[in-house]
Coordinates of C-alpha atoms and ligand atoms in Angstrom, one line a residue:
M1 CA 5.7 10.2 13.6
A2 CA 8.2 11.3 10.9
V3 CA 10.3 14.3 12.0
P4 CA 10.3 16.6 9.0
G5 CA 13.8 16.9 7.6
K6 CA 15.7 19.7 6.0
V7 CA 16.0 20.2 2.2
A8 CA 18.9 22.0 0.6
A9 CA 21.8 20.3 2.3
F10 CA 23.4 19.9 -1.1
R11 CA 23.4 22.4 -3.9
L12 CA 22.9 21.1 -7.4
P13 CA 24.7 23.0 -10.2
P14 CA 22.5 25.2 -12.4
L15 CA 20.2 22.9 -14.4
P16 CA 17.3 23.5 -16.9
K17 CA 14.0 23.8 -15.0
V18 CA 11.9 20.6 -14.8
G19 CA 9.4 22.1 -17.3
E20 CA 12.3 22.8 -19.7
I21 CA 13.5 19.2 -19.4
I22 CA 10.0 18.1 -20.3
K23 CA 10.1 20.3 -23.4
L24 CA 13.7 19.4 -24.3
F25 CA 13.1 15.6 -24.2
R26 CA 9.5 15.9 -25.4
L27 CA 8.2 14.2 -22.2
K28 CA 4.5 14.8 -22.8
A29 CA 2.6 13.1 -19.9
Q30 CA 0.7 10.0 -21.1
K31 CA -2.8 10.2 -19.8
Q32 CA -3.4 6.5 -20.3
L33 CA -0.4 5.8 -18.0
S34 CA -1.8 8.3 -15.4
Q35 CA 1.2 10.4 -15.6
N36 CA 0.8 13.7 -13.6
F37 CA 4.0 15.7 -12.9
L38 CA 4.8 17.7 -9.9
L39 CA 6.9 20.7 -11.1
D40 CA 6.7 23.1 -8.2
L41 CA 9.9 22.6 -6.3
R42 CA 8.5 24.1 -3.1
L43 CA 5.9 21.3 -3.1
T44 CA 8.5 18.6 -4.0
D45 CA 10.7 20.0 -1.2
K46 CA 7.7 19.8 1.2
L47 CA 7.0 16.2 0.2
V48 CA 10.6 15.2 0.6
R49 CA 10.8 16.8 4.1
Q50 CA 8.0 14.4 5.3
A51 CA 10.5 11.6 4.9
G52 CA 12.6 13.0 7.8
E53 CA 16.3 13.7 7.9
L54 CA 17.8 12.5 4.6
K55 CA 21.4 13.8 5.0
N56 CA 23.7 10.9 4.1
A57 CA 20.6 8.6 3.7
Y58 CA 20.1 6.0 1.1
V59 CA 16.9 6.6 -0.9
C60 CA 14.9 4.7 -3.5
E61 CA 12.6 6.9 -5.6
V62 CA 9.9 5.0 -7.4
G63 CA 8.6 6.6 -10.7
P64 CA 10.8 9.7 -10.8
G65 CA 9.5 10.8 -14.3
P66 CA 10.9 14.2 -15.2
G67 CA 12.7 14.4 -11.9
G68 CA 11.0 17.2 -9.7
I69 CA 11.0 15.1 -6.5
T70 CA 14.4 13.7 -7.5
R71 CA 15.9 17.2 -7.4
S72 CA 14.5 17.8 -3.9
I73 CA 15.9 14.4 -2.7
L74 CA 19.3 15.2 -4.0
S75 CA 19.2 18.7 -2.5
A76 CA 18.6 17.0 0.9
G77 CA 22.2 15.7 0.7
V78 CA 21.5 12.0 0.4
E79 CA 24.4 9.6 0.1
Q80 CA 22.9 7.4 -2.7
L81 CA 19.7 7.7 -4.7
L82 CA 18.3 4.7 -6.6
L83 CA 15.8 5.7 -9.3
I84 CA 13.4 3.1 -10.7
E85 CA 11.5 4.3 -13.7
K86 CA 9.4 2.2 -16.1
D87 CA 9.0 4.7 -19.0
I88 CA 12.2 4.8 -21.0
R89 CA 11.5 8.3 -22.3
F90 CA 12.5 9.7 -18.9
I91 CA 15.9 8.1 -18.7
P92 CA 17.9 10.8 -20.6
G93 CA 16.6 13.6 -18.4
L94 CA 17.4 11.5 -15.3
K95 CA 20.9 10.9 -16.6
M96 CA 21.3 14.7 -16.8
L97 CA 20.4 14.9 -13.1
S98 CA 22.8 12.0 -12.3
E99 CA 25.7 13.9 -14.0
A100 CA 24.9 16.9 -11.8
A101 CA 25.3 14.8 -8.6
P102 CA 28.3 12.6 -9.6
G103 CA 28.5 9.2 -7.9
K104 CA 25.2 9.6 -6.1
V105 CA 22.5 8.3 -8.5
R106 CA 21.8 4.9 -9.9
I107 CA 19.1 4.6 -12.6
V108 CA 17.2 1.5 -13.2
H109 CA 14.9 1.3 -16.2
G110 CA 12.4 -1.2 -14.7
D111 CA 9.1 -1.9 -13.1
I112 CA 8.9 -1.5 -9.3
L113 CA 6.3 -4.3 -9.2
T114 CA 9.0 -6.8 -10.3
Y115 CA 12.2 -5.1 -9.0
N116 CA 14.0 -7.1 -6.3
M117 CA 14.6 -4.6 -3.4
E118 CA 16.5 -7.1 -1.3
K119 CA 19.7 -6.3 -3.0
A120 CA 19.1 -2.6 -3.6
F121 CA 21.2 -1.3 -0.8
P122 CA 24.6 -2.1 0.8
N123 CA 24.4 -4.8 3.5
H124 CA 26.1 -2.7 6.2
L125 CA 22.9 -0.6 6.4
K126 CA 20.9 -3.5 7.8
K127 CA 19.4 -2.9 11.3
N128 CA 17.7 -5.3 13.7
W129 CA 13.9 -5.0 13.5
E130 CA 13.7 -3.7 17.1
D131 CA 16.3 -1.0 16.5
E132 CA 15.7 2.5 15.0
P133 CA 14.7 2.4 11.3
P134 CA 17.7 2.0 8.9
D135 CA 18.9 5.0 7.0
I136 CA 16.9 3.9 4.0
H137 CA 13.8 5.6 2.6
I138 CA 11.4 4.9 -0.2
I139 CA 9.8 8.0 -1.7
G140 CA 7.5 8.2 -4.7
N141 CA 4.6 9.7 -6.5
L142 CA 3.3 6.8 -8.6
P143 CA 0.1 6.4 -10.6
F144 CA -2.7 5.5 -8.2
S145 CA -3.3 2.2 -10.1
V146 CA 0.2 1.2 -9.1
S147 CA 0.5 2.7 -5.6
T148 CA -2.5 0.9 -4.0
P149 CA -1.5 -2.7 -5.0
L150 CA 2.1 -1.8 -4.3
I151 CA 1.3 -0.7 -0.7
I152 CA -0.6 -4.0 -0.1
R153 CA 2.4 -5.9 -1.3
W154 CA 4.8 -3.8 0.8
L155 CA 2.6 -4.3 3.9
E156 CA 2.9 -8.1 3.3
N157 CA 6.7 -7.6 3.0
V158 CA 6.6 -5.7 6.3
S159 CA 4.9 -8.6 8.0
K160 CA 7.4 -11.1 6.6
K161 CA 10.4 -8.7 7.1
D162 CA 11.5 -9.2 3.5
G163 CA 11.7 -7.1 0.3
P164 CA 12.7 -3.6 1.2
F165 CA 12.2 -4.5 4.9
I166 CA 15.1 -7.0 4.9
Y167 CA 17.1 -3.9 6.0
G168 CA 14.8 -3.3 9.0
R169 CA 11.9 -0.9 9.4
T170 CA 12.5 1.0 6.2
Q171 CA 10.3 4.1 6.1
M172 CA 8.1 5.0 3.1
T173 CA 6.7 8.4 1.9
L174 CA 4.2 7.9 -0.9
T175 CA 1.4 9.7 -2.6
F176 CA -2.2 8.4 -2.9
Q177 CA -5.5 9.6 -4.1
K178 CA -6.8 11.7 -1.2
E179 CA -9.7 9.2 -0.4
V180 CA -7.3 6.3 -0.3
A181 CA -5.1 8.2 2.1
E182 CA -8.2 8.7 4.3
R183 CA -8.9 5.0 4.2
L184 CA -5.2 4.2 5.2
T185 CA -5.4 6.5 8.2
A186 CA -9.1 6.2 9.3
N187 CA -10.0 5.6 13.0
P188 CA -12.7 3.2 14.2
G189 CA -16.1 4.7 13.5
G190 CA -14.8 6.9 10.7
K191 CA -16.6 6.9 7.3
Q192 CA -13.5 5.8 5.5
R193 CA -12.6 2.9 7.9
S194 CA -12.0 -0.1 5.7
R195 CA -9.8 -3.1 4.9
L196 CA -6.9 -0.7 4.1
S197 CA -7.1 1.0 7.5
I198 CA -6.7 -2.3 9.4
M199 CA -4.1 -3.8 7.0
S200 CA -1.9 -0.7 7.2
Q201 CA -2.4 0.3 10.8
H202 CA -1.8 -3.1 12.3
L203 CA 1.7 -3.2 10.7
C204 CA 2.8 0.5 10.5
S205 CA 2.4 3.9 12.1
V206 CA 0.6 5.7 9.3
E207 CA 0.5 9.5 9.0
N208 CA -1.5 11.5 6.5
C209 CA 1.0 14.4 6.1
F210 CA -0.6 16.9 3.8
I211 CA -2.8 17.3 0.7
I212 CA -1.5 18.4 -2.6
P213 CA -4.4 20.0 -4.6
G214 CA -4.9 18.5 -8.1
Q215 CA -4.1 21.9 -9.7
A216 CA -0.5 21.5 -8.6
F217 CA 0.0 18.7 -11.1
V218 CA 0.6 18.9 -14.9
P219 CA -1.7 17.7 -16.4
Q220 CA -4.2 18.2 -13.6
P221 CA -5.7 14.9 -12.3
E222 CA -9.4 14.8 -11.4
V223 CA -8.7 14.2 -7.7
D224 CA -6.6 15.7 -4.9
V225 CA -3.5 13.9 -3.8
A226 CA -2.2 13.1 -0.2
V227 CA 1.3 12.4 1.0
V228 CA 1.4 9.5 3.4
H229 CA 4.3 8.4 5.6
F230 CA 4.7 4.8 6.9
T231 CA 7.0 3.6 9.6
P232 CA 6.7 -0.2 10.3
L233 CA 5.9 -1.0 13.9
V234 CA 8.3 -3.0 16.0
Q235 CA 5.4 -5.2 17.1
P236 CA 2.5 -5.7 14.7
K237 CA -0.8 -5.1 16.5
I238 CA -2.1 -8.4 15.1
Q239 CA 0.5 -11.2 15.4
Q240 CA -0.9 -13.6 12.8
P241 CA 0.3 -14.3 9.2
F242 CA -0.6 -11.6 6.7
K243 CA -2.8 -13.8 4.6
L244 CA -4.9 -14.9 7.6
V245 CA -5.4 -11.3 8.7
E246 CA -6.2 -10.3 5.2
K247 CA -8.9 -13.0 5.0
V248 CA -10.6 -12.1 8.2
V249 CA -10.5 -8.3 7.5
R250 CA -11.7 -8.8 3.9
S251 CA -14.6 -11.0 5.2
V252 CA -15.6 -8.5 7.9
F253 CA -15.8 -5.7 5.4
Q254 CA -17.5 -7.7 2.7
F255 CA -20.9 -6.3 3.7
R256 CA -19.8 -2.9 5.1
R257 CA -23.2 -1.5 5.8
K258 CA -24.6 -4.6 7.5
Y259 CA -23.9 -5.9 11.0
C260 CA -20.4 -7.3 11.2
F261 CA -21.6 -10.9 11.8
R262 CA -22.9 -10.9 8.2
G263 CA -19.4 -10.7 6.8
I264 CA -17.8 -12.9 9.5
E265 CA -20.3 -15.7 8.6
T266 CA -18.6 -16.0 5.2
L267 CA -15.5 -17.4 6.9
F268 CA -17.3 -20.7 7.4
P269 CA -18.9 -23.3 5.1
E270 CA -22.6 -23.4 5.0
S271 CA -22.9 -26.5 7.2
G272 CA -22.3 -25.3 10.7
R273 CA -22.0 -21.7 9.7
L274 CA -24.3 -20.2 12.3
K275 CA -22.8 -22.1 15.2
R276 CA -19.2 -21.4 14.3
T277 CA -19.9 -17.7 13.7
E278 CA -21.4 -17.5 17.2
Q279 CA -18.5 -19.4 18.6
L280 CA -16.0 -17.0 16.9
M281 CA -17.8 -13.8 18.0
M282 CA -18.3 -14.9 21.6
T283 CA -14.7 -16.1 22.1
A284 CA -13.4 -12.9 20.5
N285 CA -15.8 -10.8 22.6
V286 CA -17.2 -8.9 19.6
D287 CA -20.8 -7.6 19.6
P288 CA -22.3 -9.1 16.4
T289 CA -24.5 -6.0 15.8
L290 CA -21.5 -3.6 15.4
R291 CA -20.9 -2.3 11.9
P292 CA -17.6 -3.3 10.4
S293 CA -16.3 0.2 10.5
Q294 CA -16.9 0.3 14.3
L295 CA -14.6 -2.6 15.2
S296 CA -11.4 -1.6 17.0
M297 CA -8.0 -2.9 16.3
S298 CA -8.1 -5.1 19.4
Q299 CA -11.4 -6.6 18.3
F300 CA -9.8 -7.4 14.9
R301 CA -6.9 -8.9 16.8
N302 CA -9.3 -11.1 18.9
L303 CA -11.1 -12.2 15.8
C304 CA -7.9 -13.2 14.0
N305 CA -6.5 -15.0 17.0
T306 CA -9.7 -17.0 17.6
Y307 CA -10.1 -17.8 13.8
R308 CA -6.4 -19.0 13.9
K309 CA -7.3 -21.4 16.7
M310 CA -10.3 -22.7 14.8
C311 CA -8.1 -23.2 11.6
D312 CA -5.5 -25.1 13.7
E313 CA -8.3 -27.4 14.9
D314 CA -9.8 -27.8 11.4
P315 CA -7.0 -27.7 8.8
G316 CA -9.5 -27.5 5.9
L317 CA -11.1 -24.3 7.2
F318 CA -8.5 -21.7 6.0
V319 CA -8.8 -22.7 2.4
Y320 CA -12.6 -22.5 2.5
N321 CA -13.7 -19.8 0.0
Y322 CA -17.2 -18.4 0.3
R323 CA -17.4 -17.0 -3.2
E324 CA -16.2 -20.3 -4.7
E325 CA -19.0 -22.1 -2.7
L326 CA -21.6 -19.6 -4.1
R327 CA -20.3 -20.1 -7.6
L328 CA -20.4 -23.9 -7.4
K329 CA -23.9 -23.8 -6.0
K330 CA -25.1 -21.5 -8.8
R331 CA -23.5 -23.9 -11.4
A332 CA -25.2 -26.9 -9.8
H333 CA -28.5 -25.1 -9.8
L334 CA -28.1 -24.2 -13.5
L335 CA -27.2 -27.8 -14.4
I336 CA -30.3 -29.1 -12.6
S337 CA -32.6 -26.7 -14.2
N338 CA -31.1 -27.4 -17.7
S339 CA -31.5 -31.1 -17.2
Q340 CA -35.3 -30.9 -16.4
P341 CA -37.3 -32.4 -19.2
E342 CA -39.2 -29.8 -21.2
E343 CA -43.0 -29.9 -20.7
T344 CA -44.9 -31.2 -23.6
E345 CA -48.6 -30.8 -24.2
Ligands
SAM401 N1 7.4 11.4 -9.7 C1 7.2 12.2 -10.9 C2 6.5 13.5 -10.4 O1 6.0 13.6 -9.3 O2 6.5 14.5 -11.2 C3 6.3 11.5 -11.9 C4 4.9 11.1 -11.4 S1 3.9 10.2 -12.5 C5 2.4 10.3 -11.6 C6 4.3 8.5 -12.2 C7 5.7 8.1 -12.7 O3 5.8 6.7 -12.3 C8 5.9 8.1 -14.2 O4 7.1 8.6 -14.5 C9 5.7 6.7 -14.7 O5 6.4 6.4 -15.8 C10 6.3 5.9 -13.5 N2 5.8 4.6 -13.3 C11 4.5 4.1 -13.5 N3 4.4 2.8 -13.2 C12 5.7 2.4 -12.8 C13 6.2 1.2 -12.3 N4 5.4 0.1 -12.3 N5 7.5 1.1 -12.0 C14 8.3 2.2 -12.1 N6 7.8 3.4 -12.5 C15 6.5 3.5 -12.8

């Protein structure tokens, strides 16, 4: 669990308010880019406190926009702040903040989806994976269309210990649509238990910190927002490659209202499907009549370990794709029906 840190370890010189910066640089939020700004500094302080102690830390803020969260991070007394912002309109306002905290801020006009985080921080900050997390934090309030694919990518980086995790167990404090945060943190049996719950919780300790009501943003989004904190685990709960875990978990949740064997079946080609599904479920000790949301983490671990053994014995199995088989079957069926001679009288 993140230990909430202090804000206001460093006093910024007097600056125009964030709202005034928006007016000064004409930074109207672009709805089509899902830009919603957080201007209330009490809330940005609260968000930043969820990251833990930031005094002398190295922080990367993704999508700083007009800089509300940025101010709170600087006030926490960080050593270095790297800002990655895609929309060029925000760069002049961010430069103004950078001048108020000389030598602390680096601004990158770029896309976090393509930015190479492996060289973002000094080498001396690297920690062994088993040690305490490094003094490096990622913080951000990104559009939801970016934050969900990004967390999947960063979870894969956690499992490979690369990207931002080349420095060790780098912690992340990020915002998500409230329902996505509920999925990220859902327990077995919970309504929101899903692929995201397993993928995030097998690699990280995940904490749903607090909800920011939609009204707190300008303009107001249609949904509420949750702040989620991630700390990579020393030992993943499922010790198999990310892609294998993803395939098993995706298959299980494919038919989320049905018994779990229905999704698990789709891991196997049609010929021998029933026998191999039974073999997998029996060896993994999973009751086939459980619903996907009822499966525990250790049951997912058993399924992944057993499926891995089956893949090792049959090297063609892992590349088998249920949807592709369905598509080919449909096409063959269509070709046959089109080649039937038309009936004549
Ligand atoms: N963090 C600011 C706040 O809380 O007021 C702005 C939040 S706004 C929802 C999202 C910000 O992320 C915008 O400034 C947008 O330009 C930026 N952004 C969107 N996609 C991005 C990407 N792929 N890489 C970096 N920045 C991005």
